[in-house]
Structures are given as C-alpha cells and as structure tokens.
Tab-separated table of C-alpha atoms in Angstrom:
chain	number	residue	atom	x	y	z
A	271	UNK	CA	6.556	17.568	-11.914
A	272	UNK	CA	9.321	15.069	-11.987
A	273	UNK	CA	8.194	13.595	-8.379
A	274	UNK	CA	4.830	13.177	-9.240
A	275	UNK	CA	4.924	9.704	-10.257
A	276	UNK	CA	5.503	9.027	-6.618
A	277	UNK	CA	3.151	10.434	-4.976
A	278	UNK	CA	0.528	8.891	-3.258
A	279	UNK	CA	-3.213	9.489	-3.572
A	280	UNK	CA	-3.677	9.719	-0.016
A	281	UNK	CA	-1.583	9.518	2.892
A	282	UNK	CA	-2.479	8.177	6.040
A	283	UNK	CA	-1.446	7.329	9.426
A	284	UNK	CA	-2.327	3.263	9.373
A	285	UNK	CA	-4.037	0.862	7.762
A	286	UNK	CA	-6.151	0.229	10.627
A	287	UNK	CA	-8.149	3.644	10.087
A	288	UNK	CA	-9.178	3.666	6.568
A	289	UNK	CA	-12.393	3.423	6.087
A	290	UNK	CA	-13.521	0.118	4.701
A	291	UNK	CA	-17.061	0.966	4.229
A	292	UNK	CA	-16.225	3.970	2.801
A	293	UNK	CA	-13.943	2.648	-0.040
A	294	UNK	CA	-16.735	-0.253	-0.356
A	295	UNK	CA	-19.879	2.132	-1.218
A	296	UNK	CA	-17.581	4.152	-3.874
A	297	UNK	CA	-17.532	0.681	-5.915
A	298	UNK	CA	-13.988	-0.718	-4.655
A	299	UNK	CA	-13.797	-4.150	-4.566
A	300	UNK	CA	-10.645	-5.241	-4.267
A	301	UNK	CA	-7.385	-4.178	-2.123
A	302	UNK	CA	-3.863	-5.027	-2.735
A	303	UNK	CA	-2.040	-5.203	0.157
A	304	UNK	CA	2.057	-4.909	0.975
A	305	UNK	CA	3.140	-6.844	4.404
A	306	UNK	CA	5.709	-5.457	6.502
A	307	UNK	CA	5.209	-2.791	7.728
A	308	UNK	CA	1.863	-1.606	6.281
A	309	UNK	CA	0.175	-4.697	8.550
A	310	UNK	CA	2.625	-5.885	10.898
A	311	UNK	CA	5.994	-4.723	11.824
A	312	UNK	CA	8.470	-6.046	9.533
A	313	UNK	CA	9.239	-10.026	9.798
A	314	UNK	CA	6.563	-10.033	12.245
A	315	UNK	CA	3.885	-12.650	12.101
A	316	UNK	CA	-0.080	-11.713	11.026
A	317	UNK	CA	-1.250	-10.590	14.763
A	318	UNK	CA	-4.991	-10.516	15.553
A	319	UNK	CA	-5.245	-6.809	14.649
A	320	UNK	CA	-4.406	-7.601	10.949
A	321	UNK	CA	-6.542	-10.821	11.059
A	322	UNK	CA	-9.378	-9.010	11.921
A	323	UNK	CA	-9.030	-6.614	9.141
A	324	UNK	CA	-8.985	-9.622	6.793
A	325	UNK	CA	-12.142	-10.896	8.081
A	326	UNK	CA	-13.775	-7.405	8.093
A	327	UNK	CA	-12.796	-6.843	4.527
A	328	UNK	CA	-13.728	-10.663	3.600
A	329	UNK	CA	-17.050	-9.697	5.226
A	330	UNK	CA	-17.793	-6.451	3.459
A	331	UNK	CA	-17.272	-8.749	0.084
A	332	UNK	CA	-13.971	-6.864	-0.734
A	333	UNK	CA	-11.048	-9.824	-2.296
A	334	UNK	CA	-7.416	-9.507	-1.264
A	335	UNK	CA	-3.835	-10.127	-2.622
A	336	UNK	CA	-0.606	-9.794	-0.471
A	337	UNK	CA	1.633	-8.397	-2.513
A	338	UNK	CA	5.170	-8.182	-1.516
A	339	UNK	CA	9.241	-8.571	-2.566
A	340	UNK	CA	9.936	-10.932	0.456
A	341	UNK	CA	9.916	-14.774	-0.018
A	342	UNK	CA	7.488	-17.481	-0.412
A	343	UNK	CA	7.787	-18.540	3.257
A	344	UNK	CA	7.572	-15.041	4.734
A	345	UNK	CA	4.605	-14.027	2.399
A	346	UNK	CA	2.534	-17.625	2.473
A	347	UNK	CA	2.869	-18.154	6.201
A	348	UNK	CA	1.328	-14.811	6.419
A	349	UNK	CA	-1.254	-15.230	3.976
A	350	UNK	CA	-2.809	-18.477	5.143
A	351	UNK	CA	-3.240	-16.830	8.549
A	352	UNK	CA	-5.673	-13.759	7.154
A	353	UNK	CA	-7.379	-16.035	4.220
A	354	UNK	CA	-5.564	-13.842	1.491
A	355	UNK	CA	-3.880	-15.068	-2.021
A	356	UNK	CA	-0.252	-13.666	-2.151
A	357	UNK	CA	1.939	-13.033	-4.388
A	358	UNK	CA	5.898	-13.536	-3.101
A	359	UNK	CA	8.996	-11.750	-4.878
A	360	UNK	CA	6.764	-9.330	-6.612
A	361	UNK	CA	9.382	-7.481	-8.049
A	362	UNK	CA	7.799	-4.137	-7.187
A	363	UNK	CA	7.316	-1.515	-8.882
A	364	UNK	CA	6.627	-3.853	-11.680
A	365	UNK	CA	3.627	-3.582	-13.075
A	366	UNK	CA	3.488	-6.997	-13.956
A	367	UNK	CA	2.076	-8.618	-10.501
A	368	UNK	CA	-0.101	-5.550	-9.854
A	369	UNK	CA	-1.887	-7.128	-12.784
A	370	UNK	CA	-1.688	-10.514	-11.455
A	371	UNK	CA	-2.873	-9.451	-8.167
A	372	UNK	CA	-6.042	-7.879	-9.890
A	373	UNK	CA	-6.673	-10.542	-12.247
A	374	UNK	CA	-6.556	-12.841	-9.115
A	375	UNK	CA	-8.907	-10.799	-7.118
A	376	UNK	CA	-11.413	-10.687	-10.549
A	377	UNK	CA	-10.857	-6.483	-10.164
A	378	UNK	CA	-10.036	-3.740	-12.866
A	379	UNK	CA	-7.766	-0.266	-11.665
A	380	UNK	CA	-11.047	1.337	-10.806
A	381	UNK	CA	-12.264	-0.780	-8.668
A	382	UNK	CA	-9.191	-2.045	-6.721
A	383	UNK	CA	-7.278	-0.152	-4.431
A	384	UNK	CA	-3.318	-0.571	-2.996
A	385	UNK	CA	-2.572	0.100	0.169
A	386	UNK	CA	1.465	0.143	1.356
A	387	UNK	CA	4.434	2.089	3.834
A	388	UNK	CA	6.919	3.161	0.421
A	389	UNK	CA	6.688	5.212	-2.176
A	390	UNK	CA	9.649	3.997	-4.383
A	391	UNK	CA	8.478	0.478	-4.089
A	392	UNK	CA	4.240	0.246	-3.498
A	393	UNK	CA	3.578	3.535	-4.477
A	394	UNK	CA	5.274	4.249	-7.669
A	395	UNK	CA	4.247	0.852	-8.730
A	396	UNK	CA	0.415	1.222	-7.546
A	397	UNK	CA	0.611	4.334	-9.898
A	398	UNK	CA	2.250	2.835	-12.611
A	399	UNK	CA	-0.648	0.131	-12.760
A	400	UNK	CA	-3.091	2.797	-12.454
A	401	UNK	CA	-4.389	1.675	-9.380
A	402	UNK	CA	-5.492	4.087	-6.332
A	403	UNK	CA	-2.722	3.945	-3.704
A	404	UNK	CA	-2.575	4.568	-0.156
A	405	UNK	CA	0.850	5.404	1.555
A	406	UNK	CA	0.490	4.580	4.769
A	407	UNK	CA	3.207	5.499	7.544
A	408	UNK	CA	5.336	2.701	8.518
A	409	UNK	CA	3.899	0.538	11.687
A	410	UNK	CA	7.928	0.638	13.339
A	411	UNK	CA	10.470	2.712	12.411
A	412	UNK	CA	13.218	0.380	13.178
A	413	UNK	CA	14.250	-1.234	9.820
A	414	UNK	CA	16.914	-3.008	7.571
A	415	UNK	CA	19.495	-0.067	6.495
A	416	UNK	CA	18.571	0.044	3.445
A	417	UNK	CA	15.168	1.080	4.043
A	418	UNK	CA	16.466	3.574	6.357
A	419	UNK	CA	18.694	4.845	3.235
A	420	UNK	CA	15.604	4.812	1.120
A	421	UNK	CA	13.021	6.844	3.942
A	422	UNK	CA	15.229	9.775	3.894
A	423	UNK	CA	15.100	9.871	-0.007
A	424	UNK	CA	11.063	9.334	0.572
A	425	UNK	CA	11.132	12.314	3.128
A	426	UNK	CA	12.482	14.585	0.204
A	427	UNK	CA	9.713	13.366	-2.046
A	428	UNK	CA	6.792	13.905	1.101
A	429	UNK	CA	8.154	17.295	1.596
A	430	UNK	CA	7.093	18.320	-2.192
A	431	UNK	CA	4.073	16.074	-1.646
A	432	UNK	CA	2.309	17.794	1.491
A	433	UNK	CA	3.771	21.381	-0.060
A	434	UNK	CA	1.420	20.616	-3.081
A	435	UNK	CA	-1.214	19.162	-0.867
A	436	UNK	CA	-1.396	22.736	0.860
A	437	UNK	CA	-1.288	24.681	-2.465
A	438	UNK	CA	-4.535	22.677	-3.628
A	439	UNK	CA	-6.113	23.129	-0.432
A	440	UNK	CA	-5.898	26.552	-0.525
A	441	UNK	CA	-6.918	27.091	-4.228
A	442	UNK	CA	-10.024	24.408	-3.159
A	443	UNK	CA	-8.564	22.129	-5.592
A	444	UNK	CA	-9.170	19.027	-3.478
C-alpha cells in the first residue's frame, strides 16, 4: 500500500515504557534517538527522567545517537547532559545520518533500533534505512504550526495504520 512506507513497527505511548531489557536480550544494541518531543517536550532541556534513561541504557551496554533536524546548540547542549553522540541538522528522512548514527554507535539495521514522535520525518526515514522504528506519541501536544499541519496529515496515515493492525490481529498475523 502506498502508506506503508510510513508506518511504524510499533507504536507506543512513550519512550519511558519500552522495554529496554527486552529490546537488549533480542540482540539490539544500539538506539537512535529523535529529541523533542520523543524525550522532552519540544525546546525543553534533558530533565532527569530522560537522563536516567541514558544511564539505564548506557548501563545495559546499549550506545546512543541523538538524531535530530534542530541546531547544533539545541542538539549538543542536550547531548552532553545524557552522555549521547548527536548528530544536529540531520536532514531527516535522509538516509544518510541514519547511517552515520549507526556507524557511530559501531551497529548494523539489525541490531539498532529508532525510536521518535513523526512519521514523515523519524519514521519514514528509520524505514528507509532499514532500521526498526518506534513511533512514539508526542510528550506535549502544543507545537510549532507546522507540526500541527503535519499531525493531522499523520492522523490520516495512523488511521490506515491501526485499521491494518486490527486486520492482522484478527487473521493472527502478528
């Protein structure tokens, strides 16, 4: 279907309740990360909830990479304060700094996975890479308008997505 390309592998409610361990016993070793958000509300600074994560992950002996269209300032101040490489002005949905992100982190598409709140931007590019990606539902609603323009177009994609989510449910296809 033509909306496929856009869907994402799973969809969850946060960041903050995937399970790590989980993903980290099924040989993933490596997450790709966007910022606003996905782990903070957007412009916000890295709060000790997101911190936390990045020590949890850094623990379980999964790598990082911020990856994200905002500016240098925005993404580095952000990614000295969880311990994470970053890439700024990403470009997304080039595939380009997927790669770079992965090469960074020393992972391959199988065992990396990318975790962000939009499917035109994160998700359509995690896909294009081949990487696993999480959508994940965005931490604050309130956002720049052209987000807002671009959520309503992502709404019309989610409705196909969950319809075909059903579908395999019911056929046990999942």
């Amino acid at each position: 279907m033509i909306l496929e390309p856009f869907y994402p592998k799973e969809w969850v409610d946060s960041t903050y309740e995937i399970d790590w361990e989980m993903w980290k016993s099924k040989g993933i070793r490596g997450v790709i990360f966007d910022i606003d958000n996905t782990l903070v509300c957007h412009g916000a600074p890295a709060d000790d909830r997101a911190i936390q994560l990045f020590k949890r992950l850094h623990g379980l002996g999964i790598q990082t990479c911020l990856l994200s269209n905002n500016k240098k300032p925005r993404v580095a101040s952000f990614g000295k304060a969880v311990g994470s490489p970053y890439i700024f002005k990403a470009d997304k949905p080039c595939v380009k700094n997927y790669n770079k992100a992965m090469k960074q982190m020393g992972t391959e598409r199988e065992t990396t996975l990318f975790v962000g709140d939009q499917l035109f931007t994160d998700v359509y590019g995690a896909n294009r890479a081949g990487i696993y990606g999480i959508l994940v539902k965005p931490i604050n609603p309130k956002e720049e308008i052209q987000i807002v323009l671009k959520r309503a177009l992502e709404a019309f994609v989610l409705h196909f997505y969950k319809k075909k989510k059903i579908v395999e449910k019911t056929h046990g296809l999942l």
